[in-house]
Each structure stands twice: as C-alpha cells, then as structure tokens.
mmCIF file of C-alpha atoms and ligand atoms in Angstrom:
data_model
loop_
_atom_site.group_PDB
_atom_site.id
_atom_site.type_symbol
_atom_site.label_atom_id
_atom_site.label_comp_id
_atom_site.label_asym_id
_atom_site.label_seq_id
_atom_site.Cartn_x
_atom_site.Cartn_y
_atom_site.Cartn_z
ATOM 1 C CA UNK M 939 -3.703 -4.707 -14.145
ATOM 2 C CA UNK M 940 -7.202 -4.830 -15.407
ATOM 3 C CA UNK M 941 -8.303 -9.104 -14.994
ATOM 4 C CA UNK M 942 -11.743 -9.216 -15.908
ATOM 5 C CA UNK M 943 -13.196 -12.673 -16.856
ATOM 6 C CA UNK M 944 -14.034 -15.116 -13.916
ATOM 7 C CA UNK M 945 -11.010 -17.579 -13.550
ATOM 8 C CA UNK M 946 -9.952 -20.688 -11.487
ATOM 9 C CA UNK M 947 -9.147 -19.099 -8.327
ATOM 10 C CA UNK M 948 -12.243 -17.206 -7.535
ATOM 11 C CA UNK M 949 -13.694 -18.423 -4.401
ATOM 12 C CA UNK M 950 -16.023 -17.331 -1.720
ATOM 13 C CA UNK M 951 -14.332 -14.972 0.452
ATOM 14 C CA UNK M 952 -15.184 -16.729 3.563
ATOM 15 C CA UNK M 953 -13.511 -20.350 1.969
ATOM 16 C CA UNK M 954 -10.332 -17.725 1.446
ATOM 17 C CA UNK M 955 -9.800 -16.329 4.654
ATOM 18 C CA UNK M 956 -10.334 -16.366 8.329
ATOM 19 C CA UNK M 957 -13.714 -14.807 9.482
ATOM 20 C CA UNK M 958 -11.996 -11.770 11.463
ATOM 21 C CA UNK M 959 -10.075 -10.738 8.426
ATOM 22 C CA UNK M 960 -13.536 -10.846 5.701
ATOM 23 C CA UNK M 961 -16.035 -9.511 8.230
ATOM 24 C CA UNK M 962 -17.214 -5.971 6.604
ATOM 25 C CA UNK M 963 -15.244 -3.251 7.923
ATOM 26 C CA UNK M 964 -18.606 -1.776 8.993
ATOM 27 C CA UNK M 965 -19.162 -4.829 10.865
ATOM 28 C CA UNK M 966 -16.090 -4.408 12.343
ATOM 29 C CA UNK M 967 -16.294 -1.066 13.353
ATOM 30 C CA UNK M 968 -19.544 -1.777 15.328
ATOM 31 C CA UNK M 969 -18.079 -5.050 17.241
ATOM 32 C CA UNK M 970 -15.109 -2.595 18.109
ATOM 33 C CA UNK M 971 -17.981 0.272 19.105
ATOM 34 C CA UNK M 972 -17.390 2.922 16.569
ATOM 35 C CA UNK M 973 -20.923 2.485 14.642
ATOM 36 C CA UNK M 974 -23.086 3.037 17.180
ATOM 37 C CA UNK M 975 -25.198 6.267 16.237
ATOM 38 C CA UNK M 976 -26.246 6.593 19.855
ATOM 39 C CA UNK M 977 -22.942 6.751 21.039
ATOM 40 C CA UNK M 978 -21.903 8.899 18.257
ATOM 41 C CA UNK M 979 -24.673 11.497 18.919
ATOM 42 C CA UNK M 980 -23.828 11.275 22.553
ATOM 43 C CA UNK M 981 -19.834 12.164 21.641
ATOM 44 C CA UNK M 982 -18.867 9.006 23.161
ATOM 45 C CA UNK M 983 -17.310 5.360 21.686
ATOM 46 C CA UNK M 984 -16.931 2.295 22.824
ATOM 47 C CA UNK M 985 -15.913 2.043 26.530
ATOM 48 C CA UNK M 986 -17.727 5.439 27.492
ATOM 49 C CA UNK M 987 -14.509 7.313 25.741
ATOM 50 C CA UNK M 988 -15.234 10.955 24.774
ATOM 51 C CA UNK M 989 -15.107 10.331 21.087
ATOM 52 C CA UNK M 990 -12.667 13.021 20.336
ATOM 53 C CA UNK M 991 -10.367 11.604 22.177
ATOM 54 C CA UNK M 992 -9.712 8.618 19.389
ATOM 55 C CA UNK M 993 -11.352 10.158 16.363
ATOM 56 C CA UNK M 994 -8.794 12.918 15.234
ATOM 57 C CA UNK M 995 -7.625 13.579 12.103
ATOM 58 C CA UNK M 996 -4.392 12.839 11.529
ATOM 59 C CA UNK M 997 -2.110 16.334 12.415
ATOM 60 C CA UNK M 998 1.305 17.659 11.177
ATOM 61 C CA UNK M 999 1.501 19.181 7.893
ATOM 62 C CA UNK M 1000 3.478 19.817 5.832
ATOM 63 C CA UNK M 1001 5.682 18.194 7.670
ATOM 64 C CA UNK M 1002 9.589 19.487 7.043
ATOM 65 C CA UNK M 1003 11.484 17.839 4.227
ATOM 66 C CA UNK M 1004 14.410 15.337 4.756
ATOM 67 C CA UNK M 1005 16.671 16.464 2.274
ATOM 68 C CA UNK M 1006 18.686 12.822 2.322
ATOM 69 C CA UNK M 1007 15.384 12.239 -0.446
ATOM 70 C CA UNK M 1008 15.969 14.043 -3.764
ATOM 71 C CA UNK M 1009 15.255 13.326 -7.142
ATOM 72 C CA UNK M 1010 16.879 13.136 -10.639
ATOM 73 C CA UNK M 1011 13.275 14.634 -12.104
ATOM 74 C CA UNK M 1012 10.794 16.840 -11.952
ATOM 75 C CA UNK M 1013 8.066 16.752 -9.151
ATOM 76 C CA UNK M 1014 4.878 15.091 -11.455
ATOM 77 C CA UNK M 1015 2.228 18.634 -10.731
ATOM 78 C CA UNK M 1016 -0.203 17.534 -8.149
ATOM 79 C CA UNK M 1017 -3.926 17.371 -10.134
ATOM 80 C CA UNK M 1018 -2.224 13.880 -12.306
ATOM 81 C CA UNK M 1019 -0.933 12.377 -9.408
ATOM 82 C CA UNK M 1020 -4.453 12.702 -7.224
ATOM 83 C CA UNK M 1021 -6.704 12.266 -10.382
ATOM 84 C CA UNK M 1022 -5.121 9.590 -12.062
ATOM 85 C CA UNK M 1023 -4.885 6.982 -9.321
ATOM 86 C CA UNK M 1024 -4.720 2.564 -9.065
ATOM 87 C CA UNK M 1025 -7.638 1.814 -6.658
ATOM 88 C CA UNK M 1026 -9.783 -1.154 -7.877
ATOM 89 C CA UNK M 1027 -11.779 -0.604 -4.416
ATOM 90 C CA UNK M 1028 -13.206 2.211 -6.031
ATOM 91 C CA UNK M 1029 -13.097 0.482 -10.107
ATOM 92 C CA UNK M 1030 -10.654 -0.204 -12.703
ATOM 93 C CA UNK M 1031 -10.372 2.958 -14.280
ATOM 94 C CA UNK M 1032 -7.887 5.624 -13.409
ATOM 95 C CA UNK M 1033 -10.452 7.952 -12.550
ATOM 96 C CA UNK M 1034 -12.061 7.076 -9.558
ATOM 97 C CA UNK M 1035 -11.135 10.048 -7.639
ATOM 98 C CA UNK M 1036 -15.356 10.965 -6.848
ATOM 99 C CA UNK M 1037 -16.080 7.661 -5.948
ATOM 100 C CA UNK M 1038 -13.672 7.019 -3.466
ATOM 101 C CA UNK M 1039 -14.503 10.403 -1.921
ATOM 102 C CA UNK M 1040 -17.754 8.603 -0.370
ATOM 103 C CA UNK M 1041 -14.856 6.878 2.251
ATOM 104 C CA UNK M 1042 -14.632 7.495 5.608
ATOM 105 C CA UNK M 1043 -11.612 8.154 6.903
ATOM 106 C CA UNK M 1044 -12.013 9.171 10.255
ATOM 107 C CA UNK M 1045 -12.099 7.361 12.702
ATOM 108 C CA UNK M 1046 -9.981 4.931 10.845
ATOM 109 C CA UNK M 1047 -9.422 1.925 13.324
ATOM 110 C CA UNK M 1048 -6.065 -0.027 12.783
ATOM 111 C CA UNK M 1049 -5.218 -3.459 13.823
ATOM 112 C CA UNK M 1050 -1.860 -4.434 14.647
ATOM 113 C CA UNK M 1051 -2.025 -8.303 15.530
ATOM 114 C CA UNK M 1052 -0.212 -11.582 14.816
ATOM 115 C CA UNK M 1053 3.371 -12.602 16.181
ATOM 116 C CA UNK M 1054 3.279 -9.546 18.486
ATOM 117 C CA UNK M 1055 3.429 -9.640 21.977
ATOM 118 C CA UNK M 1056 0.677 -7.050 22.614
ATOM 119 C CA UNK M 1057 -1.887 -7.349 19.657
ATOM 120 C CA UNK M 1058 -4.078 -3.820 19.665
ATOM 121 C CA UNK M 1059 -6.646 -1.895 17.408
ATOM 122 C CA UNK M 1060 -6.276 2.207 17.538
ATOM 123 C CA UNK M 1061 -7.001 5.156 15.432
ATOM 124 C CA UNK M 1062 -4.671 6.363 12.912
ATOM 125 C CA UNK M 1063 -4.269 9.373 13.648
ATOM 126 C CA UNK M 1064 -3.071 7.471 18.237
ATOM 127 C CA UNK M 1065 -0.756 5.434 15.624
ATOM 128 C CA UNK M 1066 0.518 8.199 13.746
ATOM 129 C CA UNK M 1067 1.279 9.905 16.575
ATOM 130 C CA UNK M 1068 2.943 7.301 18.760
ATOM 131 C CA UNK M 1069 5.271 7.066 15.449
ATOM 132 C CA UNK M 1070 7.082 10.011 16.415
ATOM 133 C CA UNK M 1071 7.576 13.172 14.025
ATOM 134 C CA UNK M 1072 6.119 13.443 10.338
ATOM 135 C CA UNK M 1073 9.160 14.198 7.546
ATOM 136 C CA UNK M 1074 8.262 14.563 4.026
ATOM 137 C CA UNK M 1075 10.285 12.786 1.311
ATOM 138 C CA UNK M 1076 10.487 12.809 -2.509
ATOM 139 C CA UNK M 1077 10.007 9.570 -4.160
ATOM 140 C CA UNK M 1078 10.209 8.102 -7.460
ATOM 141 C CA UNK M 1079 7.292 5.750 -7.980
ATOM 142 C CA UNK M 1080 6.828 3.525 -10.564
ATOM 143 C CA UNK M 1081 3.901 1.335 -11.547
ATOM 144 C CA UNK M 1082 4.360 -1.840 -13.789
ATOM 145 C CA UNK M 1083 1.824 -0.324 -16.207
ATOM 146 C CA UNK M 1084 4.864 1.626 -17.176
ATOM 147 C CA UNK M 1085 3.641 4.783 -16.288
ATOM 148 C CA UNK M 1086 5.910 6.903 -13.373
ATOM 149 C CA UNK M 1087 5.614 9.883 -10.846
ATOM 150 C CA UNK M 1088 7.960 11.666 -8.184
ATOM 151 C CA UNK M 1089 5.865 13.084 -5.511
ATOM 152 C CA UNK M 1090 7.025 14.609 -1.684
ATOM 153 C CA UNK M 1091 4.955 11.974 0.518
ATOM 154 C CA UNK M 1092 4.355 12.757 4.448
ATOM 155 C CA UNK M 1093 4.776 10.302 6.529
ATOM 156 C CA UNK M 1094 7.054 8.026 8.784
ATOM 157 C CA UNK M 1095 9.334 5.647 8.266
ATOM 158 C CA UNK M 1096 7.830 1.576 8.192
ATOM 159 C CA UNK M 1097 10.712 0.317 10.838
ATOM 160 C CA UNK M 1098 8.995 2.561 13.925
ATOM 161 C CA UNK M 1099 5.856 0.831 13.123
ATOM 162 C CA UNK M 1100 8.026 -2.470 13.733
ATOM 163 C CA UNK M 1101 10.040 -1.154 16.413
ATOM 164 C CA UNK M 1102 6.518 0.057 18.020
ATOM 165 C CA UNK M 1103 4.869 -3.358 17.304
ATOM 166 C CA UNK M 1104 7.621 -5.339 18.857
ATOM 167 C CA UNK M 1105 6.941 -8.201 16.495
ATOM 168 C CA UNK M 1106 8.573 -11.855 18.434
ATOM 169 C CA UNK M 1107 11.571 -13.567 17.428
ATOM 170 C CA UNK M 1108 10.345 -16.338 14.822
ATOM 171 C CA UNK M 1109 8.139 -13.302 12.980
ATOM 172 C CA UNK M 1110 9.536 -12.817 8.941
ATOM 173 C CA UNK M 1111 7.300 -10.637 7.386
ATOM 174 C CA UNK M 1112 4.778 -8.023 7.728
ATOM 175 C CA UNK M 1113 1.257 -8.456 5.929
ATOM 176 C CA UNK M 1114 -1.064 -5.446 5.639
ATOM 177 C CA UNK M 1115 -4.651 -5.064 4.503
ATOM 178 C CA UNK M 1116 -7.363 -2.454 3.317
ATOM 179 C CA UNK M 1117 -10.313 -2.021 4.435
ATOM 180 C CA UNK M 1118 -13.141 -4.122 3.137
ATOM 181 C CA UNK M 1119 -17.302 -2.522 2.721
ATOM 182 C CA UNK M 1120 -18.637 -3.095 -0.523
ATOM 183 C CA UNK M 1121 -20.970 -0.709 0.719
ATOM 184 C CA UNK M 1122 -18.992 2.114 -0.317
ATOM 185 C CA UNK M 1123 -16.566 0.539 -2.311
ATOM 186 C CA UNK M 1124 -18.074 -1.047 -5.152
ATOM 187 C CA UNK M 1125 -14.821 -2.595 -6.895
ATOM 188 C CA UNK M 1126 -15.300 -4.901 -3.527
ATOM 189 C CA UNK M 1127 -18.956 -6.522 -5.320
ATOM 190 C CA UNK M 1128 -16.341 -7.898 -8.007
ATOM 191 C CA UNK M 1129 -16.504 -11.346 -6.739
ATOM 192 C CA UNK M 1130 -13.438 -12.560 -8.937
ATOM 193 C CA UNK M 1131 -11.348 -10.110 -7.176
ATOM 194 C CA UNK M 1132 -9.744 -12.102 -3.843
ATOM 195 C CA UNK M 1133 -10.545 -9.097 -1.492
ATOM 196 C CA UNK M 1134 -9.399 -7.719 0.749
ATOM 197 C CA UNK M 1135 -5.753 -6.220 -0.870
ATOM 198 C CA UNK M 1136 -3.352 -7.625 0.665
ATOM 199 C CA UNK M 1137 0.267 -7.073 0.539
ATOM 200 C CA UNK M 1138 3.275 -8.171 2.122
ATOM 201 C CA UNK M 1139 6.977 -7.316 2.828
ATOM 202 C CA UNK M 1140 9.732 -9.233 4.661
ATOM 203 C CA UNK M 1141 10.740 -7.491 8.304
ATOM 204 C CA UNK M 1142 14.215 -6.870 6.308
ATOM 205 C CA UNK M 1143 12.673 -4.827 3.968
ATOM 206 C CA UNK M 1144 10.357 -2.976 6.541
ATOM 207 C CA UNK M 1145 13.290 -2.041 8.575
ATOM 208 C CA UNK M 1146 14.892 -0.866 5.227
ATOM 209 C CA UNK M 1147 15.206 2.952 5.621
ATOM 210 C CA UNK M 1148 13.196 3.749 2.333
ATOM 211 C CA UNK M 1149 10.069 2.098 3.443
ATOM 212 C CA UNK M 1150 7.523 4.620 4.380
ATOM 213 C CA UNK M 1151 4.178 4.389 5.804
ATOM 214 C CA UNK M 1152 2.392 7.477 4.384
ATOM 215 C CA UNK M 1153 -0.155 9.647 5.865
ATOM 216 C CA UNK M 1154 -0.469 12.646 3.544
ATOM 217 C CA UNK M 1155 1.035 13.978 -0.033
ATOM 218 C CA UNK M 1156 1.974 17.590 -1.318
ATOM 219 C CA UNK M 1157 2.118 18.727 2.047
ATOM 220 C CA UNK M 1158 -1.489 17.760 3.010
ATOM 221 C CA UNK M 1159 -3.544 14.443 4.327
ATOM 222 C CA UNK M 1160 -3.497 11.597 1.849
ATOM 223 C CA UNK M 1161 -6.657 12.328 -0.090
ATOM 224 C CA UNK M 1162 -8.926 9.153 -0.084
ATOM 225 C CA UNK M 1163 -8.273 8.375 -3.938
ATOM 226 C CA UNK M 1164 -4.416 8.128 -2.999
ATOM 227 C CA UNK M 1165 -5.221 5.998 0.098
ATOM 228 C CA UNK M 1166 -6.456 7.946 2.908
ATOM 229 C CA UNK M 1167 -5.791 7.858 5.719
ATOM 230 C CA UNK M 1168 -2.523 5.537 5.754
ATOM 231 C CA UNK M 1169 -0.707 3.644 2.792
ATOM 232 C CA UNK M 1170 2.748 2.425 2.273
ATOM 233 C CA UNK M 1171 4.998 3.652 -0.111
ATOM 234 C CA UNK M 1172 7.808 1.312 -1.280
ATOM 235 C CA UNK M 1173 9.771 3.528 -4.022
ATOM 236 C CA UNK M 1174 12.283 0.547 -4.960
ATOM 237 C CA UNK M 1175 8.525 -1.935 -6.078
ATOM 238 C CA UNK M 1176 6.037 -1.816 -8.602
ATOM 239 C CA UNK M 1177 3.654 0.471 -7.021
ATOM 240 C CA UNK M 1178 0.958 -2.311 -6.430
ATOM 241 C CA UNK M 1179 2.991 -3.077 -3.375
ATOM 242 C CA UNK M 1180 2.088 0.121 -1.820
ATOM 243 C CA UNK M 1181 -1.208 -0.900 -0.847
ATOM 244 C CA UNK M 1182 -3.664 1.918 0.341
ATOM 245 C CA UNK M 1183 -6.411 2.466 2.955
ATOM 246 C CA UNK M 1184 -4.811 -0.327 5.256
ATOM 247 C CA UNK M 1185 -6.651 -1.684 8.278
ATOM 248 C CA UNK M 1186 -4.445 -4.036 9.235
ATOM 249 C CA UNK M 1187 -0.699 -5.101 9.646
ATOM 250 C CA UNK M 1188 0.224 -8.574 10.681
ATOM 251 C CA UNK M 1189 3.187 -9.830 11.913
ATOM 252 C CA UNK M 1190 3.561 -13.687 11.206
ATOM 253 C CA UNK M 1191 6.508 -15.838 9.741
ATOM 254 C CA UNK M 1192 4.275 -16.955 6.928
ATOM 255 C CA UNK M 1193 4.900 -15.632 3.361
ATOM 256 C CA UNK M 1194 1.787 -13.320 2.791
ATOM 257 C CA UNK M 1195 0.090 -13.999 -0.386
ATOM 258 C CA UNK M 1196 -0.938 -10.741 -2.418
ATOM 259 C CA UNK M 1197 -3.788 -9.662 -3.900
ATOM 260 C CA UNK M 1198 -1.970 -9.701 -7.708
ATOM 261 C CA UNK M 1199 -0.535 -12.883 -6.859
ATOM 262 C CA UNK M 1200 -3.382 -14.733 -6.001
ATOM 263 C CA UNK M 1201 -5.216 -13.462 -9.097
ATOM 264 C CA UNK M 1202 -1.666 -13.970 -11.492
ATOM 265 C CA UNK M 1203 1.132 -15.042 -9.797
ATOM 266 C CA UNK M 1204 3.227 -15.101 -12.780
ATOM 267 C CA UNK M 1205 2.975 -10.997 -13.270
ATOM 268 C CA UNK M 1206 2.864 -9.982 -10.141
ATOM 269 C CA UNK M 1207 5.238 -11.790 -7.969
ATOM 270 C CA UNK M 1208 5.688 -11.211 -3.854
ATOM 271 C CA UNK M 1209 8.995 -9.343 -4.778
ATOM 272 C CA UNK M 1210 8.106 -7.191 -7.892
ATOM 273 C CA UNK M 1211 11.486 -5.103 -7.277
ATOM 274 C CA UNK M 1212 11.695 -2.842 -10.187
ATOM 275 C CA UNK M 1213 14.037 -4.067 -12.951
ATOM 276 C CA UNK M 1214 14.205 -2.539 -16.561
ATOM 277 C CA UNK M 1215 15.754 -6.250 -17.923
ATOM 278 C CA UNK M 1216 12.801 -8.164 -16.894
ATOM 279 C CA UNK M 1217 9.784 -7.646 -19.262
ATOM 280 C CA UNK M 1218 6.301 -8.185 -18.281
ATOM 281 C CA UNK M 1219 3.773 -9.951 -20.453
ATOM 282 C CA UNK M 1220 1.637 -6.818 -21.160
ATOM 283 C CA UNK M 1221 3.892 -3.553 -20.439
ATOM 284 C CA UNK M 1222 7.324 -2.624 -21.182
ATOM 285 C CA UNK M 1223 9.760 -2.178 -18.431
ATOM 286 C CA UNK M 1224 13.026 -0.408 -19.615
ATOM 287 C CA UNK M 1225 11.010 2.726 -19.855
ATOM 288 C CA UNK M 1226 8.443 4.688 -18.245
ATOM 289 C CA UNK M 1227 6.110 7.453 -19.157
ATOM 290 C CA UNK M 1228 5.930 10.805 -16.831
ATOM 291 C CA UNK M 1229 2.223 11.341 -15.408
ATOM 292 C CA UNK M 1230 1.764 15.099 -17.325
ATOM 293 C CA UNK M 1231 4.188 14.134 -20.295
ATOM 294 C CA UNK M 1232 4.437 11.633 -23.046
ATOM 295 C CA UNK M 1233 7.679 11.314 -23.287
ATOM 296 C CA UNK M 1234 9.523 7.873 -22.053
ATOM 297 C CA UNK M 1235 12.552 7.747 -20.254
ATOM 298 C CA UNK M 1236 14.702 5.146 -19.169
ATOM 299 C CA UNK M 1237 13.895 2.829 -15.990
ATOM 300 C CA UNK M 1238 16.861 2.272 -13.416
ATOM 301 C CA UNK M 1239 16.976 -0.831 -11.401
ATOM 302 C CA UNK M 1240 15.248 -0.831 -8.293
ATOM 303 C CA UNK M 1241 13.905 2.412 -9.667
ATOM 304 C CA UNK M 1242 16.707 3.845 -9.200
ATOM 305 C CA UNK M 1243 17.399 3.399 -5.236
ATOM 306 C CA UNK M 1244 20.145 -0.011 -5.451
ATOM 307 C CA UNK M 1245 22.438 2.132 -3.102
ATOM 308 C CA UNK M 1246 19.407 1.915 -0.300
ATOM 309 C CA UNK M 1247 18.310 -1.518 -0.924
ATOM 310 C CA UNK M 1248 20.440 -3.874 -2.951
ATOM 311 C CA UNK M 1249 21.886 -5.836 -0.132
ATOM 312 C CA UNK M 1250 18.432 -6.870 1.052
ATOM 313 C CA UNK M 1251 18.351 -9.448 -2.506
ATOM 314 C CA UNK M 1252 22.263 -10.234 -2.118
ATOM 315 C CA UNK M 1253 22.885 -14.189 -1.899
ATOM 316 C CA UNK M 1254 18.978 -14.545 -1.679
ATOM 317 C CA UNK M 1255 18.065 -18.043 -2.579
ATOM 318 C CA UNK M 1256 15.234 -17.704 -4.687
ATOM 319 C CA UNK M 1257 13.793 -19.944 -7.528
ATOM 320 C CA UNK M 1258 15.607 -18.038 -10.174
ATOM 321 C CA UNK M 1259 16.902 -14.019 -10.920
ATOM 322 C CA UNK M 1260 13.260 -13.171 -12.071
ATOM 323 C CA UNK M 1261 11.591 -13.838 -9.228
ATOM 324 C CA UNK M 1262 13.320 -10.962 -7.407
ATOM 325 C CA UNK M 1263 11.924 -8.370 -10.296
ATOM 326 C CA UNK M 1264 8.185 -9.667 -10.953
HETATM 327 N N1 MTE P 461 -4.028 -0.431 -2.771
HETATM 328 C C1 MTE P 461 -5.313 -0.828 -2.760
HETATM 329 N N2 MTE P 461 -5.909 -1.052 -1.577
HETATM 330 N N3 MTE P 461 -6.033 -1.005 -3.891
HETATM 331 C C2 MTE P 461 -5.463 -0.826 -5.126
HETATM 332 O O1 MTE P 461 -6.135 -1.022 -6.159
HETATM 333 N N4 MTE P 461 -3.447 -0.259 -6.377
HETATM 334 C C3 MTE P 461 -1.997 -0.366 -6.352
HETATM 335 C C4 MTE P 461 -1.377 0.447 -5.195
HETATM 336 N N5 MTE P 461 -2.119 0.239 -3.977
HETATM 337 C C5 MTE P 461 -4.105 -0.427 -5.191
HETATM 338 C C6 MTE P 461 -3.423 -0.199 -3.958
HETATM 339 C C7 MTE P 461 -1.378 0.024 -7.602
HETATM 340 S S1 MTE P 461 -1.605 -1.051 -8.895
HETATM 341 C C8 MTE P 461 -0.641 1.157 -7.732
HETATM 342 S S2 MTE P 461 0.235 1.487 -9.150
HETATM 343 C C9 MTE P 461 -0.583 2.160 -6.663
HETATM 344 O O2 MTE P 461 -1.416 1.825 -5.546
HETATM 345 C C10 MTE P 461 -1.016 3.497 -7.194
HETATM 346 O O3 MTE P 461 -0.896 4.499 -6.231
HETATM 347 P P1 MTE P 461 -1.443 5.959 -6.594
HETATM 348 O O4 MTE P 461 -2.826 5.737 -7.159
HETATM 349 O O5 MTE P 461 -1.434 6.739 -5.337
HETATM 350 O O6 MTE P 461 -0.529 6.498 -7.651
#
C-alpha cells in the first residue's frame, strides 16, 4: 500500500474536510469533557458523571462461537496475526505493534451523526453494550497485498449498529472514521496521507449478515495494533476496508470517499470486493500467502463468501465489471 512521494492530491487537512471531522481527537475529547485532568482526578466527566459510569472497558469475552462461521483452513496462530498488522497511523511497516501500544483506548468516545434522527457521541464499551450480545466468528481475511489470515473475531453484527442508529429514509451509505492525534500516532505527521481513514459501505452491505463490527480477537479485546477498541471486519473486501480505531460512523446518502481512494483511486476502488480475475498493478490476486506459511493457495471470489453476499452486486450499474473488484 506503501505511497510515499508527495503527489497531486495532498492538501491541507482543513481545505479537505469539515472542521468537526479534522479537529485532533484530543481536542475533541476535551470539547466533549473527557480531558480534563481535574475532572479526571476528581472521578468525574463532563456533566458531573461519575467517570466510571462511561469509561469501561469493553466486557464479554470470549464471547460463544456462532458455528454458522467456519472455515475451509487453518486458524493463522495468534502472535502473526497481532504482530504483523496494516496500520499506517502507527507507520508503514508491518511491525508497529509497540508503537500503537502508546493509544488510549479507554474512554473511547464514538460519534454516531449524519442522516440520523438522534445524532449522539458515547463510549464504546455504552455502544457495545446497547448492541446486544457478543458472538465470535471465524473469518477469512484477505488483504490486496496478497497476503491472508482466518482468525475467530468478537464482536456484533454491523446491521444492529444501523438498526440502533435509525439512519432516515434518503440515507445510502455508512462512512466511518479513526481517530485522528498525531500526538500519538505519528503515521498522522505524514502530510501526503489524506487523514483521517476513512471508509465507507453502502446500508445494503451493512445490513449484509457478514458485516461485523469487531471489538476483540482470539477470545480477548482487540489489541490496539489490530484496532482497539472497535473496527469493522468485512471478510468478502480487501482488508483496507476494515478500517480500525473508528471514532465515527456517518450516515449520509453521499458516496464516502476512502482513504486509498483519495490517495489512488485506480487500486483501491470504493468496492474492492475480492476477485482472483482482476489483477492489481503491484500484487497478484489469484493467490494468497498464509500469515505463518509460505505457501500460496488459491483466492475464491468474494474470498470465498458469494453465497452471503453476491446478490448485493447483482444488476448493479456500475462503470464496468472491475469496478466491483478494485
Ligand atoms: N484502518 C486504519 N485506521 N488504518 C490502517 O492503516 N489498514 C487497513 C485495515 N484498516 C488500516 C486500517 C489494511 S490495509 C488492512 S489489510 C487491514 O486493516 C489489516 O488488518 P489487521 O492489521 O488487523 O490484519
């Protein structure tokens, strides 16, 4: 994914986007009252709360399996799918695992805003909750850099999140967002990067039964390098649609532009649905490599999952076939 020379479409942050979705996370957290030391010392938050009461860690694991979820592979062994992690927040490498430990992840304020007819900002762990029951679910997951891992997510399923949010009629898709402090994330001081990540999904496809909004992994919390303390998995994408850490999730009937599309919207499309016939410029896509293994095996469209999601591309007008698959 790695894009490192300055090109065209860096900007200042502020010319890209509206002031309440740049302003530093830390910023944020004080306007919303959870940065005040005194208040912290005295155990309370903003609005005289006792602080406990919204700063919990999120509870439930492991959460019991739902054995609908198997897979045709074995489980990739836990240290390679926590140490070798995507999380430019934290730098390009693979290894950022120690440097994303300095995140904070409680309290971990979420904003739910846009077409809705209730906008609101709570702690994960009041979201989580108001989700309903944690399951656990094996996924395949598979990156465009051609590299693959199955691994039993916690979590809850993306439609209560909708159904909670009661996004209004005209709303078509669902943008999320991570968090943004170049304070402690220092991928964020790379200017030519269009931060914060962004990602976006129509409602269809967050209804769709596979979509998961994950809170933990291997039967504990999410650790931060994964994206702690809420991500979303989509096992049927190229894992850069399961953007990590988020903040935010915005209902609106605009197309959301991504993070990889804004910086190259010819590899990394808003559908990126995995397809084996559709090569990318820079890594091959009929096969992927096992995290722990070297050998390749064969990649299945929609990574293998067409039964659960092929009708949401059916009849889909769309500029051409590949637009669907990058
Ligand atoms: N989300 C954020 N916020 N930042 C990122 O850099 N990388 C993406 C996705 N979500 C990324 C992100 C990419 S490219 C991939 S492949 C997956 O996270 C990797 O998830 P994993 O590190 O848990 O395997």
């Amino acid at each position: 994914m790695l894009l490192k020379t300055k090109k065209s479409w860096e900007m200042p942050e502020a010319a890209a986007t509206p002031e309440a979705v740049w302003m530093n996370r830390r910023d944020w957290l004080k306007s919303a009252g959870y940065a005040g030391m005194g208040m912290a010392a005295a155990g309370l938050v903003a609005g005289g709360l006792p602080r406990a009461a919204l700063a919990a860690p999120i509870t439930g694991f492991p959460a019991d399996r739902n054995l609908r979820y198997r897979l045709d592979r074995d489980v990739t062994p836990e240290k390679e799918a926590t140490t070798y992690t995507n999380f430019y927040e934290f730098g390009s490498s693979k290894n950022i695992w120690k440097a994303a430990a300095k995140m904070q992840t409680d309290p971990w304020m979420v904003m739910i805003d846009g077409m809705v007819d209730r906008p609101m900002t709570l702690d994960a762990a009041d979201l989580v909750k108001k989700l309903g029951s944690m399951e656990e679910r094996l996924y395949r997951f598979r990156c465009v850099e051609a590299w693959a891992m199955a691994v039993p997510w916690t979590g809850v399923p993306l439609a209560r999140l909708v159904s909670f949010a009661q996004p209004k009629a005209g709303a078509k898709y669902l943008r999320m967002e991570t968090f943004l402090d170049k304070e402690i994330a220092p991928g964020q001081a790379q200017s030519w990067y269009p931060w914060p990540y962004v990602e976006g999904v129509t409602l269809d496809e967050a209804r769709n039964e596979l979509a998961f909004l994950a809170t933990g992994i291997y039967g504990k919390p999410l650790p931060n390098q994964n994206g702690a303390p809420i991500r979303l998995v989509l096992p049927w994408k190229y894992g850069f649609k399961s953007i990590k850490s988020i903040v935010r999730f915005t209902f609106t009937d605009q197309r959301p532009i991504s993070f990889w599309e804004e910086l190259n919207a010819k590899e990394y499309g808003f559908w990126a649905n995995v397809h084996p016939g559709v090569p990318h410029p820079r890594w091959r896509q009929n096969q992927e490599r096992m995290l722990g293994t070297s050998n390749y095996i064969s990649t299945q469209i929609y990574n293998g999952y067409e039964a659960e999601v092929g009708y949401l591309y059916q009849n889909m007008e769309t500029k051409s076939y590949r637009d669907l698959y990058h």
